[in-house]
CSV table of C-alpha atoms in Angstrom, one decimal:
chain,number,residue,atom,x,y,z
A,164,MET,CA,0.0,0.0,0.0
A,165,THR,CA,1.4,3.4,-1.1
A,166,SER,CA,0.4,6.8,0.0
A,167,THR,CA,0.4,10.3,-1.4
A,168,GLN,CA,1.2,13.2,0.9
A,169,GLN,CA,-0.2,16.6,-0.1
A,170,PRO,CA,-0.8,20.1,1.2
A,171,ALA,CA,-3.8,20.8,3.4
A,172,LEU,CA,-6.9,19.6,1.7
A,173,ASN,CA,-9.8,22.1,0.9
A,174,ALA,CA,-12.6,21.4,3.3
A,175,ASP,CA,-15.4,23.2,5.0
A,176,ILE,CA,-15.4,22.8,8.8
A,177,TYR,CA,-18.5,23.7,10.7
A,178,GLN,CA,-20.1,23.1,14.1
A,179,LEU,CA,-22.9,20.5,13.9
A,180,SER,CA,-23.8,20.8,17.6
A,181,GLU,CA,-22.2,21.7,20.9
A,182,THR,CA,-20.5,18.3,20.8
A,183,ALA,CA,-20.0,17.6,17.1
A,184,VAL,CA,-18.0,19.1,14.2
A,185,THR,CA,-18.4,18.1,10.6
A,186,VAL,CA,-15.7,18.3,7.9
A,187,ARG,CA,-17.0,18.4,4.4
A,188,PHE,CA,-14.8,17.8,1.4
A,189,GLY,CA,-17.5,18.4,-1.2
A,190,THR,CA,-21.1,17.7,-2.1
A,191,GLU,CA,-20.7,15.2,-4.9
A,192,ILE,CA,-20.4,11.4,-4.6
A,193,SER,CA,-17.0,10.4,-5.8
A,194,PRO,CA,-14.2,8.0,-5.0
A,195,VAL,CA,-11.7,10.8,-4.6
A,196,LEU,CA,-13.7,12.7,-1.9
A,197,ASN,CA,-14.6,9.5,-0.2
A,198,LYS,CA,-11.0,8.5,0.1
A,199,GLN,CA,-10.2,11.9,1.6
A,200,ALA,CA,-13.0,11.5,4.2
A,201,ARG,CA,-11.8,8.0,5.2
A,202,ALA,CA,-8.2,9.1,5.4
A,203,LEU,CA,-9.1,11.9,7.8
A,204,ALA,CA,-11.3,9.6,9.9
A,205,LYS,CA,-8.3,7.2,10.1
A,206,ARG,CA,-5.9,9.9,11.2
A,207,ILE,CA,-8.4,11.2,13.8
A,208,GLU,CA,-8.6,7.7,15.3
A,209,GLU,CA,-4.8,7.4,15.3
A,210,ARG,CA,-4.3,10.8,16.9
A,211,PRO,CA,-7.3,11.4,19.2
A,212,PHE,CA,-7.4,14.3,21.7
A,213,ARG,CA,-8.6,14.1,25.3
A,214,GLY,CA,-12.4,14.2,25.1
A,215,PHE,CA,-12.7,12.6,21.7
A,216,ILE,CA,-15.6,10.1,21.5
A,217,GLU,CA,-15.8,8.9,17.9
A,218,CYS,CA,-15.9,9.9,14.3
A,219,THR,CA,-17.9,8.7,11.3
A,220,ALA,CA,-17.0,9.0,7.7
A,221,ALA,CA,-19.8,9.4,5.1
A,222,PHE,CA,-19.7,9.9,1.3
A,223,ALA,CA,-17.6,13.1,1.4
A,224,SER,CA,-17.6,14.2,5.0
A,225,VAL,CA,-16.5,13.2,8.5
A,226,THR,CA,-18.4,14.0,11.7
A,227,LEU,CA,-16.4,14.1,14.9
A,228,PHE,CA,-18.0,13.7,18.3
A,229,TYR,CA,-16.5,14.9,21.6
A,230,ASP,CA,-17.1,15.3,25.3
A,231,LEU,CA,-17.7,19.0,25.8
A,232,SER,CA,-16.7,19.1,29.5
A,233,ALA,CA,-13.6,16.9,29.0
A,234,VAL,CA,-12.3,19.2,26.2
A,235,HIS,CA,-13.1,22.3,28.2
A,236,GLN,CA,-11.4,21.0,31.4
A,237,THR,CA,-8.3,19.8,29.5
A,238,TYR,CA,-7.8,22.8,27.4
A,239,SER,CA,-9.3,25.5,29.8
A,240,ASP,CA,-6.0,27.4,29.8
A,241,ARG,CA,-6.6,28.3,26.2
A,242,GLU,CA,-8.8,31.2,25.2
A,243,ALA,CA,-10.5,29.3,22.4
A,244,SER,CA,-13.8,27.6,22.9
A,245,PRO,CA,-13.9,23.8,22.7
A,246,TYR,CA,-15.3,24.1,19.2
A,247,LEU,CA,-12.5,26.4,18.0
A,248,PHE,CA,-9.9,24.0,19.6
A,249,VAL,CA,-11.4,21.0,17.7
A,250,ARG,CA,-11.5,23.1,14.5
A,251,GLU,CA,-7.8,23.9,14.8
A,252,TYR,CA,-7.0,20.3,15.7
A,253,ILE,CA,-8.8,19.2,12.4
A,254,LYS,CA,-6.9,21.8,10.4
A,255,SER,CA,-3.6,20.5,11.7
A,256,LEU,CA,-4.6,17.0,10.6
A,257,LEU,CA,-5.6,18.1,7.2
A,258,THR,CA,-2.1,19.4,6.5
A,259,GLY,CA,-0.1,16.8,4.7
A,260,LEU,CA,-2.8,14.2,5.1
A,261,ASN,CA,-1.8,10.9,3.5
A,262,ILE,CA,-4.3,9.5,1.0
A,263,GLU,CA,-3.4,5.9,0.9
A,264,GLU,CA,-3.6,3.9,-2.3
A,265,GLU,CA,-5.6,0.9,-1.0
A,266,GLN,CA,-5.5,-2.7,-2.0
A,267,GLU,CA,-9.1,-2.9,-3.1
A,268,ARG,CA,-11.1,-5.9,-1.8
A,269,ARG,CA,-13.3,-7.2,-4.6
A,270,ILE,CA,-16.4,-9.2,-3.6
A,271,GLU,CA,-18.8,-11.0,-5.9
A,272,VAL,CA,-22.4,-11.3,-4.7
A,273,PRO,CA,-24.8,-13.8,-6.4
A,274,VAL,CA,-28.2,-12.4,-7.1
A,275,CYS,CA,-31.4,-14.1,-8.4
A,276,TYR,CA,-33.3,-11.4,-10.4
A,277,GLY,CA,-37.0,-11.0,-11.0
A,278,GLY,CA,-39.9,-13.2,-10.2
A,279,ARG,CA,-40.6,-13.5,-6.5
A,280,PHE,CA,-37.1,-12.3,-5.7
A,281,GLY,CA,-37.4,-9.1,-7.7
A,282,PRO,CA,-41.0,-7.9,-7.8
A,283,ASP,CA,-40.1,-4.4,-9.1
A,284,LEU,CA,-37.8,-5.6,-12.0
A,285,ALA,CA,-40.6,-5.0,-14.5
A,286,PHE,CA,-41.2,-1.5,-13.3
A,287,VAL,CA,-37.5,-0.6,-13.5
A,288,ALA,CA,-37.4,-1.9,-17.0
A,289,GLU,CA,-40.6,-0.1,-18.1
A,290,HIS,CA,-39.5,3.2,-16.4
A,291,ASN,CA,-36.3,3.2,-18.4
A,292,GLY,CA,-37.7,1.8,-21.7
A,293,LEU,CA,-35.7,-1.4,-21.4
A,294,ALA,CA,-36.3,-5.1,-21.4
A,295,GLU,CA,-36.0,-6.9,-18.0
A,296,GLN,CA,-32.9,-8.7,-19.2
A,297,ASP,CA,-31.4,-5.4,-20.2
A,298,VAL,CA,-31.8,-4.2,-16.6
A,299,ILE,CA,-30.1,-7.4,-15.3
A,300,ASP,CA,-27.3,-7.0,-17.8
A,301,LEU,CA,-26.6,-3.4,-16.9
A,302,HIS,CA,-26.8,-4.1,-13.2
A,303,THR,CA,-24.4,-7.0,-13.3
A,304,ALA,CA,-22.0,-5.2,-15.7
A,305,GLY,CA,-21.2,-2.5,-13.2
A,306,GLU,CA,-18.6,-2.4,-10.4
A,307,TYR,CA,-19.8,-0.7,-7.3
A,308,PRO,CA,-17.4,1.0,-4.8
A,309,VAL,CA,-18.6,0.9,-1.2
A,310,TYR,CA,-18.6,4.5,0.2
A,311,MET,CA,-20.0,4.0,3.7
A,312,ILE,CA,-22.2,1.7,5.9
A,313,GLY,CA,-25.4,3.1,7.3
A,314,PHE,CA,-29.2,3.0,7.6
A,315,ALA,CA,-29.1,-0.5,9.0
A,316,PRO,CA,-26.2,-2.8,10.2
A,317,GLY,CA,-24.3,-3.9,7.1
A,318,PHE,CA,-26.2,-1.7,4.6
A,319,ALA,CA,-23.6,-0.4,2.1
A,320,TYR,CA,-24.1,2.9,0.3
A,321,MET,CA,-22.4,2.4,-3.1
A,322,GLY,CA,-21.7,4.3,-6.3
A,323,GLY,CA,-21.4,3.1,-9.9
A,324,LEU,CA,-25.0,2.4,-10.9
A,325,SER,CA,-25.6,2.9,-14.7
A,326,LYS,CA,-27.7,6.0,-15.4
A,327,ARG,CA,-29.7,3.9,-17.8
A,328,ILE,CA,-31.4,2.1,-14.8
A,329,HIS,CA,-31.8,5.0,-12.4
A,330,THR,CA,-35.3,4.7,-11.0
A,331,PRO,CA,-37.2,6.7,-8.3
A,332,ARG,CA,-38.1,5.1,-5.1
A,333,ARG,CA,-41.6,3.6,-4.6
A,334,THR,CA,-44.3,6.2,-3.9
A,335,SER,CA,-45.6,3.8,-1.2
A,336,PRO,CA,-42.8,2.0,0.8
A,337,ARG,CA,-43.2,-1.6,1.7
A,338,THR,CA,-43.7,-2.4,5.4
A,339,GLU,CA,-41.2,-5.3,5.1
A,340,ILE,CA,-38.5,-6.1,2.6
A,341,PRO,CA,-36.8,-9.5,3.0
A,342,ALA,CA,-33.1,-9.6,4.0
A,343,GLY,CA,-30.9,-10.0,1.0
A,344,SER,CA,-33.2,-8.0,-1.3
A,345,VAL,CA,-31.3,-6.0,-4.0
A,346,GLY,CA,-32.9,-2.7,-4.8
A,347,ILE,CA,-32.5,0.5,-6.8
A,348,GLY,CA,-33.4,3.9,-5.2
A,349,GLY,CA,-32.8,6.9,-7.5
A,350,GLY,CA,-29.2,6.7,-8.6
A,351,GLN,CA,-28.1,4.1,-6.1
A,352,THR,CA,-28.3,0.4,-5.7
A,353,GLY,CA,-28.0,-1.6,-2.5
A,354,ILE,CA,-28.7,-4.7,-0.6
A,355,TYR,CA,-31.0,-4.9,2.4
A,356,PRO,CA,-29.0,-6.8,5.1
A,357,LEU,CA,-32.0,-7.3,7.4
A,358,SER,CA,-35.8,-7.5,6.9
A,359,THR,CA,-36.8,-3.9,7.2
A,360,PRO,CA,-39.4,-1.5,5.8
A,361,GLY,CA,-38.1,0.2,2.6
A,362,GLY,CA,-39.0,2.1,-0.5
A,363,TRP,CA,-36.4,1.0,-3.0
A,364,GLN,CA,-37.4,-0.8,-6.2
A,365,VAL,CA,-36.5,-4.5,-5.5
A,366,ILE,CA,-35.1,-6.2,-8.5
A,367,GLY,CA,-33.5,-9.4,-7.0
A,368,CYS,CA,-32.3,-11.1,-3.9
A,369,THR,CA,-29.0,-12.6,-2.8
A,370,PRO,CA,-28.7,-15.7,-0.5
A,371,VAL,CA,-25.5,-14.2,1.0
A,372,ARG,CA,-25.8,-12.9,4.6
A,373,LEU,CA,-24.5,-9.3,4.8
A,374,PHE,CA,-24.8,-9.0,8.5
A,375,THR,CA,-23.7,-11.8,10.9
A,376,PRO,CA,-23.6,-10.3,14.5
A,377,GLU,CA,-22.2,-13.6,15.9
A,378,GLN,CA,-18.9,-13.1,13.9
A,379,GLU,CA,-15.9,-11.0,14.9
A,380,GLU,CA,-16.4,-9.0,11.6
A,381,PRO,CA,-20.2,-8.8,11.5
A,382,THR,CA,-20.6,-7.0,8.2
A,383,LEU,CA,-19.6,-8.5,4.9
A,384,LEU,CA,-18.9,-5.2,3.2
A,385,ALA,CA,-16.8,-2.3,4.2
A,386,PRO,CA,-15.9,1.2,2.8
A,387,GLY,CA,-13.3,0.8,0.1
A,388,ASP,CA,-14.6,-2.5,-1.2
A,389,ILE,CA,-15.6,-3.1,-4.8
A,390,LEU,CA,-18.8,-5.1,-5.3
A,391,LYS,CA,-19.8,-7.1,-8.4
A,392,PHE,CA,-23.2,-8.6,-8.8
A,393,VAL,CA,-23.4,-12.1,-10.4
A,394,PRO,CA,-26.7,-13.4,-11.8
A,395,ILE,CA,-27.8,-16.9,-10.6
A,396,SER,CA,-30.9,-19.0,-11.3
A,397,VAL,CA,-33.7,-19.9,-8.9
A,398,LYS,CA,-32.2,-23.4,-8.6
A,399,GLU,CA,-28.8,-22.0,-7.7
A,400,TYR,CA,-30.3,-19.7,-5.2
A,401,GLU,CA,-32.2,-22.5,-3.5
A,402,GLN,CA,-29.1,-24.7,-3.5
A,403,TYR,CA,-26.8,-22.0,-2.3
A,404,GLN,CA,-24.9,-23.1,0.8
A,405,GLY,CA,-23.3,-19.7,1.7
A,406,GLY,CA,-20.0,-18.0,1.1
A,407,VAL,CA,-18.9,-15.4,-1.4
A,408,GLN,CA,-16.8,-16.2,-4.5
C-alpha cells in the first residue's frame, strides 16, 4: 500500500452541535472525496485528543463527536472555545494528510433477479424503456465502490449504478423487505442486510448474509470494497450453501 502526501486539503469545517463538528470535502459522490474522508477519519482515530468520543466518515464528509466538558477542562487554559480548539485540531490533521492507495477488496455477490425475488424488475425496465434482461445485464455489468455503511447494520451505500437504470423510489414504501433484497433507489443500488421497511425498487435477492452479528467482523462489506453482482438461477439460489466467490 502506497500513500500520497499533499498540502492541506480544501474542506469546510462547521459546528454541527455543541459536541460535534463536521468536515465536508465536497457535495458530490466520488471515490476521490470518499478517500479523503476516510483518510481523515483514520488519522483522527490514530491521533485522538482528550475528550474525543468517535468519528464517522460518510460519502464526502467526516463528523467528529467529543465530550464538551472533557475538552473544556483539559484545554481550559486556552482562550479558544472547545469548538475552536477542535477546529484547529482538524486543520492540523488536514495538513499533509496521507491519501493511501488501497489494495481494493473485490467481492462478488450472487443475485437471483426478477420473479418472487425481484417484484419491481418489470417497473424498473418499463421506467427506463428497457427489457427486463437489459436491466439485469446493466446491473451486473457495473462495479460498485462501497462508500459507507449506514441506515441498517451492514447496509452499504455504493456508487457506480448505470444512469440507464436509475429509478425513483416507490411512492408507497413496503412495510417489510426480505433480508438480501437488492434494490434501486434513485441513482443508487444496495442490498438490504435485514428484513426492514423500505422504499427502493426490489429487482432481485442474494442468498448471502451481509450481517452476521455472531462473527468477529459482523458486516460483509466495508468502505473501500468493490462489489460485483453475479446473476444466478432460482435453482442455484435455493441450493446455495453460503459463502462469497
